[in-house]
Amino acid sequence: MPAAATVDDMDPRVWRRLPQPLVDRVLACLPTPAFLRLRAVCRRFYHLLFSSPFLHSHLLLSPHLPFFAFVVPSAGHLLLLDPTLQAPSWSRLPLPLPPGGGYGGGSGFSPAAASAGLLAFLSDASGHKTLLLANPITRLLAALPLCPTPRLSPTVGLAAGPTSIIAVVAGDDLVSPFAVKNISADTFVADAASVPPSGFWAPSSLLPRLSSLDPRAGMAFASGRFYCMSSSPFAVLVFDVAANVWSKVQPPMRRFLRSPALVELGGGRDGATRVALVSAVEKSRLSVPRSVRVWTFRGGHHGGGAGSGGGGAWTEVARMPPEVHAQFAAAEGGRGFECAAHGEYIVLAPRGPVAQAPTTALVFDSRRDEWRWASPCPYVVHGGGVGGVAGGAGFRVFAYEPRLATPAIGLLDATAPVALQGMHG
């Protein structure tokens, strides 16, 4: 080709002559959003969505996308934030909840956790809970068996792999129709290599004494353990899945924390996941300015009995600059904020006065030690709603990677009809 020639698109004569396996290999390396745009090019590209060999290749070869999913009451869709751009961008994705299960509608399901391209929704009705897993890309839905212990508003943790699912439902035990206590946790384990592969509920585990869990805070997962916050006073609860035992770790501060959140930092396909604590810090002494800080936890925890102290150490790795904190504090107004981490990115979204949808979001790039604001979400209209829809529960934010293939959901027989508690349609 002459040096002076410029070609914007591949010559179709060349493209047509490429072997089909090579074309499929190229398509398998595309990010999920890029492939979804290309699926309309021809019928064959579209049918790759139903090809098991292609989906397996795409799962292995496509790049990791550290997106964040904002689940908004009654919106019927997710708001996706891509933090990798210098100006983080927004997009929209339909939410495949069944009829009568709309979040914020007073009955049905509420968002609880996310992992490996799956979102988990917990039934709102008190009693034996149903945990529903959804892949918004493929619109697959599957439910875990009913939780064995009746609960009111428990805290949920989810860790999914290509062929495994671990889910923890903790706290808010219904000891009577009118009373709850944080006594126990139930763990569901499903693995393609186990018997039965469709999974089972393990024996209940006892929470440490005087635990006080916040279901909105969720859980973080790293190295076979779930981590969640307990308040009054603040403590970090650690659940060793293999040992089926809970224990406590002291946070970097036992007081002066506000809106603390445990998140999974790092990880992806190239690195190990670290547990990080993100919190506003407000001390009465003027010598310590108000700020938002990030600590990471280094292991050494061996999990004694329930309620025992654990080892390990916290290291402060970031602190919000004063000028950024002034803007963030003005947006937050003391109402708290939603927080999640994905890869090397942490997103903090202030809760608004109406708290129905995110009006703004702050992104922290831990690799570059850089704080930057996302552009205003174009799908949020005046009054805090999305598309003019009102709701009352408040938005949630989760780490979310759009995936064409989430084979773990097949362990639950995603094609079979399931009677779901709390659904009224």
Tab-separated table of C-alpha atoms in Angstrom:
chain	number	residue	atom	x	y	z
A	1	MET	CA	0.000	0.000	0.000
A	2	PRO	CA	1.431	3.437	-0.869
A	3	ALA	CA	2.667	5.416	2.095
A	4	ALA	CA	0.437	8.352	1.188
A	5	ALA	CA	-2.725	6.285	1.324
A	6	THR	CA	-4.845	6.400	4.454
A	7	VAL	CA	-7.504	3.859	5.238
A	8	ASP	CA	-10.032	4.459	8.000
A	9	ASP	CA	-11.785	1.097	7.700
A	10	MET	CA	-10.532	-2.361	6.897
A	11	ASP	CA	-10.859	-3.260	3.217
A	12	PRO	CA	-13.984	-5.477	3.010
A	13	ARG	CA	-12.214	-7.631	0.402
A	14	VAL	CA	-9.611	-8.518	3.016
A	15	TRP	CA	-12.169	-8.944	5.799
A	16	ARG	CA	-14.264	-11.365	3.702
A	17	ARG	CA	-11.258	-13.594	2.999
A	18	LEU	CA	-10.190	-14.014	6.615
A	19	PRO	CA	-10.836	-17.513	7.989
A	20	GLN	CA	-13.949	-17.619	10.173
A	21	PRO	CA	-12.046	-18.990	13.213
A	22	LEU	CA	-9.696	-15.997	12.998
A	23	VAL	CA	-12.627	-13.569	12.757
A	24	ASP	CA	-14.245	-15.207	15.783
A	25	ARG	CA	-10.966	-14.914	17.674
A	26	VAL	CA	-10.795	-11.193	16.920
A	27	LEU	CA	-14.407	-10.699	18.013
A	28	ALA	CA	-13.751	-12.625	21.235
A	29	CYS	CA	-11.057	-10.085	22.143
A	30	LEU	CA	-13.476	-7.156	21.943
A	31	PRO	CA	-14.881	-5.515	25.078
A	32	THR	CA	-18.497	-6.476	25.693
A	33	PRO	CA	-19.984	-3.060	24.685
A	34	ALA	CA	-18.018	-3.105	21.410
A	35	PHE	CA	-19.203	-6.596	20.507
A	36	LEU	CA	-22.813	-5.726	21.325
A	37	ARG	CA	-22.595	-2.846	18.843
A	38	LEU	CA	-21.193	-5.203	16.177
A	39	ARG	CA	-23.758	-7.963	16.626
A	40	ALA	CA	-26.138	-6.165	14.254
A	41	VAL	CA	-23.613	-6.276	11.379
A	42	CYS	CA	-24.748	-9.699	10.218
A	43	ARG	CA	-26.772	-12.688	11.313
A	44	ARG	CA	-23.676	-14.766	12.017
A	45	PHE	CA	-22.271	-12.213	14.464
A	46	TYR	CA	-25.606	-12.141	16.258
A	47	HIS	CA	-25.718	-15.933	16.579
A	48	LEU	CA	-22.309	-15.915	18.282
A	49	LEU	CA	-24.217	-14.796	21.383
A	50	PHE	CA	-25.586	-18.358	21.542
A	51	SER	CA	-22.327	-20.171	20.743
A	52	SER	CA	-20.788	-21.838	23.802
A	53	PRO	CA	-17.243	-21.991	22.310
A	54	PHE	CA	-17.369	-18.285	21.438
A	55	LEU	CA	-18.735	-17.283	24.849
A	56	HIS	CA	-15.983	-19.325	26.514
A	57	SER	CA	-13.341	-17.563	24.391
A	58	HIS	CA	-14.870	-14.153	25.101
A	59	LEU	CA	-14.833	-14.853	28.834
A	60	LEU	CA	-11.097	-15.619	28.655
A	61	LEU	CA	-9.924	-13.028	26.111
A	62	SER	CA	-12.073	-9.903	26.415
A	63	PRO	CA	-10.535	-7.052	28.440
A	64	HIS	CA	-11.580	-6.388	32.025
A	65	LEU	CA	-13.976	-3.424	32.306
A	66	PRO	CA	-14.040	-1.807	35.777
A	67	PHE	CA	-17.526	-0.301	35.440
A	68	PHE	CA	-19.871	0.756	38.237
A	69	ALA	CA	-23.609	0.049	38.252
A	70	PHE	CA	-26.008	2.468	39.937
A	71	VAL	CA	-29.318	0.787	40.740
A	72	VAL	CA	-32.017	3.450	40.987
A	73	PRO	CA	-35.494	2.959	42.535
A	74	SER	CA	-38.224	2.105	40.006
A	75	ALA	CA	-36.063	3.164	37.067
A	76	GLY	CA	-36.187	-0.162	35.213
A	77	HIS	CA	-32.550	0.187	34.172
A	78	LEU	CA	-29.011	0.501	35.502
A	79	LEU	CA	-26.858	3.588	35.180
A	80	LEU	CA	-23.339	2.479	34.218
A	81	LEU	CA	-20.294	4.636	34.931
A	82	ASP	CA	-17.032	4.045	33.044
A	83	PRO	CA	-14.255	5.505	35.256
A	84	THR	CA	-11.373	4.761	32.886
A	85	LEU	CA	-11.827	7.886	30.769
A	86	GLN	CA	-10.396	11.241	31.782
A	87	ALA	CA	-14.002	12.441	31.857
A	88	PRO	CA	-15.892	9.395	33.263
A	89	SER	CA	-18.912	8.641	31.066
A	90	TRP	CA	-22.428	7.309	31.694
A	91	SER	CA	-24.566	4.779	29.855
A	92	ARG	CA	-27.827	2.954	30.481
A	93	LEU	CA	-28.662	-0.756	30.613
A	94	PRO	CA	-32.130	-2.328	31.021
A	95	LEU	CA	-32.643	-4.145	34.301
A	96	PRO	CA	-34.193	-7.615	33.761
A	97	LEU	CA	-36.273	-7.930	36.915
A	98	PRO	CA	-39.449	-10.023	36.605
A	99	PRO	CA	-42.907	-8.391	36.644
A	100	GLY	CA	-43.864	-7.225	40.091
A	101	GLY	CA	-40.249	-7.207	41.226
A	102	GLY	CA	-39.383	-3.608	40.490
A	103	TYR	CA	-36.984	-2.089	42.974
A	104	GLY	CA	-38.703	0.583	44.983
A	105	GLY	CA	-42.215	-0.571	44.158
A	106	GLY	CA	-43.055	-1.578	47.729
A	107	SER	CA	-42.805	-5.326	47.064
A	108	GLY	CA	-40.471	-7.577	45.145
A	109	PHE	CA	-36.685	-7.349	45.300
A	110	SER	CA	-34.025	-4.841	46.318
A	111	PRO	CA	-30.375	-4.745	45.155
A	112	ALA	CA	-28.011	-6.437	47.582
A	113	ALA	CA	-24.648	-7.345	45.997
A	114	ALA	CA	-22.727	-7.863	42.745
A	115	SER	CA	-19.880	-10.048	41.504
A	116	ALA	CA	-18.422	-11.241	38.190
A	117	GLY	CA	-21.117	-9.752	35.955
A	118	LEU	CA	-23.996	-10.842	38.198
A	119	LEU	CA	-26.270	-8.638	40.292
A	120	ALA	CA	-27.976	-10.064	43.383
A	121	PHE	CA	-31.449	-8.952	44.484
A	122	LEU	CA	-32.974	-9.900	47.842
A	123	SER	CA	-36.703	-10.398	48.360
A	124	ASP	CA	-38.287	-7.605	50.404
A	125	ALA	CA	-40.779	-9.797	52.268
A	126	SER	CA	-39.678	-10.789	55.758
A	127	GLY	CA	-39.143	-14.476	56.465
A	128	HIS	CA	-37.210	-17.029	54.452
A	129	LYS	CA	-35.496	-14.834	51.874
A	130	THR	CA	-35.018	-15.464	48.156
A	131	LEU	CA	-31.771	-14.301	46.578
A	132	LEU	CA	-32.175	-13.677	42.848
A	133	LEU	CA	-29.123	-13.491	40.539
A	134	ALA	CA	-29.352	-11.592	37.243
A	135	ASN	CA	-27.105	-11.001	34.247
A	136	PRO	CA	-28.416	-7.727	32.753
A	137	ILE	CA	-26.618	-8.346	29.442
A	138	THR	CA	-28.110	-11.761	28.669
A	139	ARG	CA	-31.253	-11.155	30.780
A	140	LEU	CA	-30.762	-14.487	32.546
A	141	LEU	CA	-32.367	-14.826	35.975
A	142	ALA	CA	-31.903	-17.565	38.547
A	143	ALA	CA	-32.858	-17.923	42.195
A	144	LEU	CA	-31.033	-19.607	45.039
A	145	PRO	CA	-33.064	-21.990	47.223
A	146	LEU	CA	-34.920	-20.248	50.033
A	147	CYS	CA	-32.664	-19.019	52.827
A	148	PRO	CA	-33.047	-21.484	55.739
A	149	THR	CA	-33.227	-18.837	58.496
A	150	PRO	CA	-36.073	-16.269	58.534
A	151	ARG	CA	-34.727	-12.707	58.458
A	152	LEU	CA	-35.941	-9.116	58.094
A	153	SER	CA	-33.240	-6.982	56.386
A	154	PRO	CA	-30.001	-8.973	56.348
A	155	THR	CA	-26.606	-8.032	54.918
A	156	VAL	CA	-25.605	-9.910	51.748
A	157	GLY	CA	-22.220	-10.851	50.322
A	158	LEU	CA	-21.607	-12.437	46.901
A	159	ALA	CA	-18.469	-13.941	45.346
A	160	ALA	CA	-18.954	-15.549	41.926
A	161	GLY	CA	-16.399	-17.189	39.678
A	162	PRO	CA	-16.713	-18.789	36.235
A	163	THR	CA	-17.977	-22.052	37.779
A	164	SER	CA	-18.758	-21.213	41.409
A	165	ILE	CA	-21.025	-19.091	43.593
A	166	ILE	CA	-20.661	-18.208	47.272
A	167	ALA	CA	-23.393	-16.130	48.902
A	168	VAL	CA	-23.655	-15.044	52.540
A	169	VAL	CA	-26.865	-13.762	54.152
A	170	ALA	CA	-26.107	-12.407	57.630
A	171	GLY	CA	-27.919	-10.853	60.560
A	172	ASP	CA	-31.419	-9.570	61.307
A	173	ASP	CA	-32.619	-13.003	62.468
A	174	LEU	CA	-36.367	-13.024	63.093
A	175	VAL	CA	-36.471	-14.429	66.627
A	176	SER	CA	-40.205	-13.647	66.741
A	177	PRO	CA	-42.703	-11.933	64.431
A	178	PHE	CA	-41.910	-8.660	66.203
A	179	ALA	CA	-38.195	-8.884	67.118
A	180	VAL	CA	-34.860	-9.273	65.322
A	181	LYS	CA	-31.342	-9.992	66.551
A	182	ASN	CA	-27.973	-10.272	64.816
A	183	ILE	CA	-27.294	-13.895	65.712
A	184	SER	CA	-26.292	-15.941	62.687
A	185	ALA	CA	-25.408	-16.092	59.001
A	186	ASP	CA	-26.300	-18.567	56.257
A	187	THR	CA	-23.848	-19.478	53.490
A	188	PHE	CA	-24.771	-20.877	50.073
A	189	VAL	CA	-22.058	-22.674	48.088
A	190	ALA	CA	-22.353	-23.937	44.505
A	191	ASP	CA	-19.447	-25.305	42.478
A	192	ALA	CA	-19.320	-27.253	39.239
A	193	ALA	CA	-16.866	-29.668	40.886
A	194	SER	CA	-18.995	-30.273	43.989
A	195	VAL	CA	-21.905	-32.622	44.667
A	196	PRO	CA	-24.538	-31.501	44.000
A	197	PRO	CA	-23.232	-28.844	41.559
A	198	SER	CA	-26.472	-26.873	42.022
A	199	GLY	CA	-25.273	-25.947	45.514
A	200	PHE	CA	-26.431	-26.180	49.099
A	201	TRP	CA	-26.850	-24.088	52.225
A	202	ALA	CA	-24.074	-24.811	54.714
A	203	PRO	CA	-24.838	-25.011	58.459
A	204	SER	CA	-25.497	-21.578	59.966
A	205	SER	CA	-22.550	-19.749	61.539
A	206	LEU	CA	-22.685	-17.588	64.669
A	207	LEU	CA	-21.941	-13.870	64.407
A	208	PRO	CA	-19.652	-12.278	67.024
A	209	ARG	CA	-21.484	-10.907	70.060
A	210	LEU	CA	-22.911	-7.380	69.900
A	211	SER	CA	-22.772	-7.269	66.105
A	212	SER	CA	-24.718	-4.469	64.437
A	213	LEU	CA	-24.849	-4.792	60.648
A	214	ASP	CA	-25.997	-2.268	58.044
A	215	PRO	CA	-27.482	-3.988	54.958
A	216	ARG	CA	-26.642	-0.983	52.770
A	217	ALA	CA	-22.942	-1.356	53.616
A	218	GLY	CA	-22.736	-4.811	52.021
A	219	MET	CA	-19.641	-7.009	52.139
A	220	ALA	CA	-16.193	-7.228	50.544
A	221	PHE	CA	-14.524	-10.516	49.571
A	222	ALA	CA	-10.812	-11.357	49.436
A	223	SER	CA	-8.707	-14.501	49.897
A	224	GLY	CA	-11.628	-16.712	50.846
A	225	ARG	CA	-13.072	-14.322	53.447
A	226	PHE	CA	-15.982	-11.900	53.554
A	227	TYR	CA	-15.596	-8.585	55.408
A	228	CYS	CA	-18.397	-6.336	56.656
A	229	MET	CA	-18.780	-3.394	59.043
A	230	SER	CA	-20.372	-3.503	62.467
A	231	SER	CA	-21.269	-0.291	64.288
A	232	SER	CA	-21.684	0.943	67.875
A	233	PRO	CA	-18.708	0.707	68.257
A	234	PHE	CA	-17.197	0.253	64.808
A	235	ALA	CA	-15.583	-3.108	64.095
A	236	VAL	CA	-14.815	-5.187	61.016
A	237	LEU	CA	-16.406	-8.637	60.984
A	238	VAL	CA	-14.526	-11.338	59.071
A	239	PHE	CA	-16.087	-14.569	57.838
A	240	ASP	CA	-13.790	-17.443	56.856
A	241	VAL	CA	-15.841	-19.414	54.329
A	242	ALA	CA	-13.829	-22.643	54.567
A	243	ALA	CA	-13.919	-22.700	58.374
A	244	ASN	CA	-17.499	-21.351	58.560
A	245	VAL	CA	-16.359	-19.082	61.421
A	246	TRP	CA	-16.716	-15.347	62.144
A	247	SER	CA	-14.266	-13.128	64.019
A	248	LYS	CA	-13.534	-9.428	64.557
A	249	VAL	CA	-10.772	-7.089	63.385
A	250	GLN	CA	-10.350	-3.609	64.800
A	251	PRO	CA	-10.726	-0.820	62.209
A	252	PRO	CA	-8.000	1.833	61.847
A	253	MET	CA	-10.180	4.125	64.000
A	254	ARG	CA	-12.887	3.036	66.436
A	255	ARG	CA	-14.388	6.525	66.579
A	256	PHE	CA	-14.571	9.562	64.304
A	257	LEU	CA	-15.683	7.457	61.304
A	258	ARG	CA	-18.754	8.406	59.271
A	259	SER	CA	-20.243	6.401	56.385
A	260	PRO	CA	-17.506	3.724	56.520
A	261	ALA	CA	-17.543	1.226	53.653
A	262	LEU	CA	-15.475	-1.888	52.992
A	263	VAL	CA	-14.622	-2.405	49.317
A	264	GLU	CA	-12.575	-4.745	47.118
A	265	LEU	CA	-9.608	-2.851	45.665
A	266	GLY	CA	-7.398	-4.245	42.907
A	267	GLY	CA	-8.002	-7.769	41.726
A	268	GLY	CA	-9.303	-8.305	38.221
A	269	ARG	CA	-7.333	-10.785	36.126
A	270	ASP	CA	-3.866	-9.485	36.911
A	271	GLY	CA	-3.617	-8.849	40.646
A	272	ALA	CA	-4.744	-9.875	44.091
A	273	THR	CA	-7.776	-8.270	45.703
A	274	ARG	CA	-7.197	-6.125	48.780
A	275	VAL	CA	-9.824	-5.138	51.288
A	276	ALA	CA	-10.006	-1.363	51.684
A	277	LEU	CA	-11.916	0.836	54.112
A	278	VAL	CA	-13.245	4.155	52.795
A	279	SER	CA	-14.676	6.577	55.328
A	280	ALA	CA	-15.228	10.196	56.185
A	281	VAL	CA	-13.172	11.171	59.248
A	282	GLU	CA	-14.498	13.829	61.596
A	283	LYS	CA	-12.514	14.554	64.748
A	284	SER	CA	-13.364	17.241	67.253
A	285	ARG	CA	-9.757	18.389	67.491
A	286	LEU	CA	-9.033	21.212	65.074
A	287	SER	CA	-5.519	19.853	64.508
A	288	VAL	CA	-7.002	16.938	62.535
A	289	PRO	CA	-8.935	18.306	59.547
A	290	ARG	CA	-12.066	16.619	58.262
A	291	SER	CA	-11.363	14.388	55.299
A	292	VAL	CA	-12.223	11.194	53.442
A	293	ARG	CA	-9.536	8.549	53.800
A	294	VAL	CA	-8.720	5.157	52.300
A	295	TRP	CA	-7.001	2.356	54.217
A	296	THR	CA	-5.987	-1.086	52.964
A	297	PHE	CA	-5.876	-4.190	55.133
A	298	ARG	CA	-2.927	-6.552	55.150
A	299	GLY	CA	-3.825	-10.134	56.174
A	300	GLY	CA	-2.475	-12.000	59.149
A	301	HIS	CA	-6.025	-12.849	60.182
A	302	HIS	CA	-6.383	-16.476	61.183
A	303	GLY	CA	-9.995	-16.460	62.404
A	304	GLY	CA	-10.270	-17.818	65.907
A	305	GLY	CA	-13.679	-18.422	67.400
A	306	ALA	CA	-16.648	-16.177	66.956
A	307	GLY	CA	-15.963	-12.842	68.577
A	308	SER	CA	-12.202	-13.312	68.833
A	309	GLY	CA	-9.805	-10.590	67.822
A	310	GLY	CA	-7.903	-10.999	64.563
A	311	GLY	CA	-4.465	-10.015	63.377
A	312	GLY	CA	-3.488	-7.832	60.460
A	313	ALA	CA	-2.760	-4.164	59.995
A	314	TRP	CA	-4.364	-1.159	58.310
A	315	THR	CA	-2.318	1.242	56.177
A	316	GLU	CA	-3.596	4.637	55.055
A	317	VAL	CA	-3.053	4.833	51.296
A	318	ALA	CA	-4.995	7.954	50.282
A	319	ARG	CA	-6.604	11.078	51.646
A	320	MET	CA	-8.941	13.376	49.752
A	321	PRO	CA	-7.237	16.736	49.022
A	322	PRO	CA	-8.722	19.681	50.977
A	323	GLU	CA	-10.075	21.477	47.898
A	324	VAL	CA	-11.753	18.295	46.611
A	325	HIS	CA	-13.096	17.513	50.076
A	326	ALA	CA	-14.663	20.969	50.315
A	327	GLN	CA	-16.594	20.316	47.082
A	328	PHE	CA	-17.504	16.780	48.164
A	329	ALA	CA	-18.706	17.903	51.605
A	330	ALA	CA	-20.889	20.562	49.994
A	331	ALA	CA	-22.471	17.962	47.680
A	332	GLU	CA	-22.891	15.410	50.471
A	333	GLY	CA	-24.321	17.801	53.057
A	334	GLY	CA	-23.794	15.348	55.915
A	335	ARG	CA	-26.215	12.818	54.394
A	336	GLY	CA	-23.540	10.190	53.746
A	337	PHE	CA	-22.453	8.642	50.476
A	338	GLU	CA	-22.559	5.394	48.534
A	339	CYS	CA	-19.189	3.817	47.811
A	340	ALA	CA	-17.796	0.940	45.722
A	341	ALA	CA	-14.441	-0.086	44.277
A	342	HIS	CA	-13.582	-1.924	41.074
A	343	GLY	CA	-10.034	-2.672	40.027
A	344	GLU	CA	-7.958	0.348	40.951
A	345	TYR	CA	-10.942	2.730	40.964
A	346	ILE	CA	-13.125	3.867	43.855
A	347	VAL	CA	-16.351	5.781	43.268
A	348	LEU	CA	-18.070	7.907	45.919
A	349	ALA	CA	-21.594	9.167	45.218
A	350	PRO	CA	-23.157	11.633	47.686
A	351	ARG	CA	-26.702	10.863	48.748
A	352	GLY	CA	-28.936	13.736	47.750
A	353	PRO	CA	-31.790	15.262	49.741
A	354	VAL	CA	-34.227	13.025	47.844
A	355	ALA	CA	-31.673	10.181	47.450
A	356	GLN	CA	-33.415	8.620	44.455
A	357	ALA	CA	-30.607	8.886	41.907
A	358	PRO	CA	-26.952	9.928	41.776
A	359	THR	CA	-26.615	13.585	40.852
A	360	THR	CA	-22.822	13.466	40.837
A	361	ALA	CA	-19.982	11.024	41.485
A	362	LEU	CA	-16.342	11.362	42.482
A	363	VAL	CA	-13.805	8.863	41.098
A	364	PHE	CA	-10.493	8.047	42.791
A	365	ASP	CA	-7.823	6.389	40.628
A	366	SER	CA	-5.619	4.673	43.219
A	367	ARG	CA	-2.912	3.840	40.697
A	368	ARG	CA	-2.409	7.493	39.756
A	369	ASP	CA	-3.478	8.882	43.138
A	370	GLU	CA	-5.915	11.120	41.255
A	371	TRP	CA	-9.385	12.397	42.208
A	372	ARG	CA	-11.755	13.550	39.469
A	373	TRP	CA	-15.448	14.304	39.139
A	374	ALA	CA	-17.648	12.451	36.691
A	375	SER	CA	-19.806	14.547	34.412
A	376	PRO	CA	-23.443	14.975	35.542
A	377	CYS	CA	-25.487	11.909	34.687
A	378	PRO	CA	-27.533	12.800	31.564
A	379	TYR	CA	-30.301	10.354	32.529
A	380	VAL	CA	-31.141	12.059	35.832
A	381	VAL	CA	-33.887	14.687	35.560
A	382	HIS	CA	-34.727	17.498	37.968
A	383	GLY	CA	-36.075	16.338	41.313
A	384	GLY	CA	-33.602	13.472	41.690
A	385	GLY	CA	-35.547	10.931	39.638
A	386	VAL	CA	-34.545	9.062	36.510
A	387	GLY	CA	-36.734	9.533	33.502
A	388	GLY	CA	-39.367	11.162	35.686
A	389	VAL	CA	-39.855	8.090	37.876
A	390	ALA	CA	-40.087	8.585	41.622
A	391	GLY	CA	-39.038	6.157	44.319
A	392	GLY	CA	-38.229	6.157	47.971
A	393	ALA	CA	-35.519	3.593	48.741
A	394	GLY	CA	-32.412	5.420	47.503
A	395	PHE	CA	-29.893	4.343	44.878
A	396	ARG	CA	-27.143	1.754	45.395
A	397	VAL	CA	-23.789	1.455	43.623
A	398	PHE	CA	-21.873	-1.753	42.905
A	399	ALA	CA	-18.740	-2.844	41.088
A	400	TYR	CA	-20.022	-4.332	37.835
A	401	GLU	CA	-18.360	-5.843	34.787
A	402	PRO	CA	-20.672	-6.342	31.779
A	403	ARG	CA	-20.173	-9.935	30.627
A	404	LEU	CA	-21.677	-11.955	27.800
A	405	ALA	CA	-20.984	-15.175	29.686
A	406	THR	CA	-21.664	-15.838	33.362
A	407	PRO	CA	-21.593	-19.643	33.371
A	408	ALA	CA	-21.936	-19.844	37.158
A	409	ILE	CA	-25.597	-18.853	36.901
A	410	GLY	CA	-26.197	-22.097	35.018
A	411	LEU	CA	-25.477	-23.999	38.234
A	412	LEU	CA	-28.836	-22.742	39.478
A	413	ASP	CA	-30.688	-23.937	36.344
A	414	ALA	CA	-31.454	-20.469	34.999
A	415	THR	CA	-33.970	-21.795	32.455
A	416	ALA	CA	-36.254	-23.498	34.955
A	417	PRO	CA	-39.270	-21.608	36.340
A	418	VAL	CA	-38.854	-20.841	40.043
A	419	ALA	CA	-41.510	-19.796	42.553
A	420	LEU	CA	-40.073	-16.653	44.098
A	421	GLN	CA	-41.140	-15.457	47.528
A	422	GLY	CA	-42.073	-11.790	47.591
A	423	MET	CA	-43.140	-11.675	43.934
A	424	HIS	CA	-46.603	-10.486	43.142
A	425	GLY	CA	-47.317	-10.012	39.492
